[in-house]
Structures are given as structure tokens and as C-alpha cells.
Amino acid sequence: GMIGFEYVRALERDMRARGRLMMANSTPRSWFWLAPLVDVMGTESDWHRGGTWAPMSDEELMYRRALCKGKPFCFLMNSDFSNFPYEISEKFMKRALAYGMFPGYFSADASTGHYFKRPELYNRDRPLFKKYVPLCRLVAEAGWEPLTGASTDTPDVIVERFGQLPGKCYLTVYNLAEKRMKATVKLTAIKCQLVCRELVAGADVTWRDRQASFDLEACGVRALELRDEAE
């Protein structure tokens, strides 16, 4: 592992001198200490192995999110796409948005049946790409913040924060459960004199006593844009 660190650090210095960026696959996973040296991290995953939805857990995703901080984290879904319906693609993209990560697709065996060589798949999912990827980019570019400044009233619904005030910040609200949940988000360290809009469905949000409630479908996500009233 330490040899790997020296090797990657040498590459980092070389790339910085050339004005280039560097991406590392399967990082951070075991070698978490490589995270400061690279600009983009990611991994190949199969969240639908054997036809069963089994995504990375909240703990696994938060481990990666914390180590990446504001750097991009990108997924390549390596799954059997003959058994990967539209509904599973949407679940994948919603979960990626919740953590400010980027959803991508590859191949079940990393060699054949590539997703982006199959128009029947990428054209089917095109509305999902157009809806969720710009939102993933929006929150990711704002930058994940470890201090959320907001909480929910149920452990099955989590909230993450991206960006700082004054200006704009974003909260993603995500239902970890496989059933519909109603949750109340409370602003604990964010001022409530804000203009707030929900970006997934597109609706204004009104805070009362620093709280707002959301009805979330199974594995549902909401993206809240909060900005100062003067903007």
C-alpha cells in the first residue's frame, strides 16, 4: 500500500506539472489514503446482481463521500442489462443524486454487451439521464459539506448538504426504505429566511417553524435548492 502511495504521488506531481487531472478506479476503497492525490474517483459496481436490487449501503456511500469531500465520485454499473429495467435505472440515479455522485453504465463482464452500444437501453433511459444527471452535477459542483445543518425525524430518511450560504446551497432528502415514507426536515443550523425550491418534481417549499414535510416514494429523492431572498 505504501509503495502504491509513492507511485500515485509521483503520477500526481507529473499530471499537475502538465496542468492535467487524474482519475482512479476502485478508489477510495481499501487504499483510502490515495484520495488526496487524485481529482476524480469511482468504481465499477453491480447493484442488481441476480435480478435483486442490492445497492451500496448508506455506510458504504458515506465512507466514499466523506473521503472524496468535494471531488467527483463516479459509478460504472456492471450488471446484466437484459435484466435491468427502467425502474432500476431510476432507482440507481436517485441514489446517486442523494449523495451527489454520478451514475454511469458499462458491461456485465467489462468486455461485452456494453450499455452504450445498445440503443434500446440508452434511448429507453434517456429521460432519466436528462432529468437526474444535471441535478447530480448541480449538487456535486456545489460541494458536499460534512455539517448538514438539517435533520429528519426518521432514520429511514437521510439528508445531505451541498454548498454554503450566503448564496445557494442544496439539501438532498432520500428515502432509504423500500416503502413510502413521510418525513419532516428541520433546519437546525441553516437560517429559514430563504427562497426554497424542490428540483426533482419542481415545486416551491415553504418552511414553518424551520420545518417542511415531504412524502417520499420508496427509494425516492428530493433536491432542495435554498438561496438568499435577495438573489
Short mmCIF file of C-alpha atoms in Angstrom, two decimals, residues 94-190:
data_model
loop_
_atom_site.label_atom_id
_atom_site.label_comp_id
_atom_site.label_asym_id
_atom_site.label_seq_id
_atom_site.Cartn_x
_atom_site.Cartn_y
_atom_site.Cartn_z
CA LYS A 94 -31.97 8.65 -7.45
CA ARG A 95 -29.49 7.07 -5.05
CA ALA A 96 -26.56 8.66 -6.89
CA LEU A 97 -28.24 12.08 -6.66
CA ALA A 98 -28.82 11.68 -2.91
CA TYR A 99 -25.06 11.50 -2.33
CA GLY A 100 -24.02 13.93 -5.06
CA MET A 101 -22.43 11.15 -7.15
CA PHE A 102 -22.59 10.38 -10.86
CA PRO A 103 -24.39 7.34 -12.36
CA GLY A 104 -22.74 5.54 -15.26
CA TYR A 105 -23.11 2.26 -17.13
CA PHE A 106 -20.67 -0.25 -18.57
CA SER A 107 -20.87 -4.03 -19.06
CA ALA A 108 -21.73 -7.12 -17.04
CA ASP A 109 -18.34 -8.71 -17.77
CA ALA A 110 -16.39 -5.48 -18.51
CA SER A 111 -15.99 -6.74 -22.06
CA THR A 112 -19.24 -7.41 -23.94
CA GLY A 113 -22.83 -6.18 -24.07
CA HIS A 114 -21.85 -2.57 -23.34
CA TYR A 115 -24.80 -0.45 -22.28
CA PHE A 116 -23.90 2.43 -24.60
CA LYS A 117 -23.70 0.11 -27.59
CA ARG A 118 -27.36 -0.85 -27.09
CA PRO A 119 -29.70 1.91 -28.28
CA GLU A 120 -32.72 0.05 -26.94
CA LEU A 121 -31.29 0.63 -23.45
CA TYR A 122 -29.86 4.14 -23.55
CA ASN A 123 -32.79 5.51 -25.55
CA ARG A 124 -35.18 3.92 -23.07
CA ASP A 125 -33.34 5.60 -20.18
CA ARG A 126 -32.73 8.91 -21.97
CA PRO A 127 -35.45 10.76 -19.95
CA LEU A 128 -33.72 9.64 -16.74
CA PHE A 129 -30.34 10.94 -17.88
CA LYS A 130 -31.89 14.27 -18.87
CA LYS A 131 -33.68 14.57 -15.53
CA TYR A 132 -31.17 13.32 -12.96
CA VAL A 133 -27.66 13.86 -14.33
CA PRO A 134 -27.94 17.69 -14.42
CA LEU A 135 -29.14 17.58 -10.81
CA CYS A 136 -26.24 15.29 -9.82
CA ARG A 137 -23.89 17.79 -11.42
CA LEU A 138 -25.57 20.77 -9.77
CA VAL A 139 -25.20 19.45 -6.23
CA ALA A 140 -21.77 17.90 -6.85
CA GLU A 141 -20.35 21.18 -8.13
CA ALA A 142 -21.74 22.97 -5.07
CA GLY A 143 -19.57 20.62 -2.97
CA TRP A 144 -20.57 18.16 -0.24
CA GLU A 145 -20.47 19.55 3.29
CA PRO A 146 -20.00 17.30 6.35
CA LEU A 147 -22.02 19.66 8.57
CA THR A 148 -25.53 19.27 7.20
CA GLY A 149 -27.33 21.94 9.22
CA ALA A 150 -30.55 19.95 8.83
CA SER A 151 -32.05 16.73 10.15
CA THR A 152 -35.04 14.46 9.61
CA ASP A 153 -37.43 12.89 12.09
CA THR A 154 -36.88 9.31 10.89
CA PRO A 155 -33.66 7.28 10.43
CA ASP A 156 -35.04 5.84 7.17
CA VAL A 157 -34.89 9.26 5.52
CA ILE A 158 -31.48 10.93 5.31
CA VAL A 159 -30.45 14.44 4.37
CA GLU A 160 -27.14 15.62 2.87
CA ARG A 161 -25.92 19.15 2.22
CA PHE A 162 -24.02 20.64 -0.70
CA GLY A 163 -22.73 24.21 -0.86
CA GLN A 164 -22.61 27.15 1.52
CA LEU A 165 -24.67 30.20 2.36
CA PRO A 166 -24.79 33.11 1.65
CA GLY A 167 -25.54 32.34 -1.94
CA LYS A 168 -27.01 28.91 -2.66
CA CYS A 169 -26.90 25.55 -1.00
CA TYR A 170 -28.68 22.28 -1.66
CA LEU A 171 -30.17 19.59 0.53
CA THR A 172 -30.87 16.12 -0.82
CA VAL A 173 -33.56 14.19 1.05
CA TYR A 174 -33.55 10.43 0.39
CA ASN A 175 -35.77 7.55 1.48
CA LEU A 176 -33.62 4.51 2.24
CA ALA A 177 -36.70 2.33 2.76
CA GLU A 178 -38.42 0.13 0.21
CA LYS A 179 -41.77 1.66 1.18
CA ARG A 180 -43.34 5.10 1.03
CA MET A 181 -42.29 7.34 3.91
CA LYS A 182 -43.35 10.75 5.15
CA ALA A 183 -40.58 12.73 6.78
CA THR A 184 -40.12 16.18 8.23
CA VAL A 185 -36.88 18.04 7.55
CA LYS A 186 -35.81 20.53 10.21
CA LEU A 187 -33.28 23.29 9.61
CA THR A 188 -31.02 23.09 12.66
CA ALA A 189 -28.18 25.38 11.58
CA ILE A 190 -29.46 26.98 8.36
#
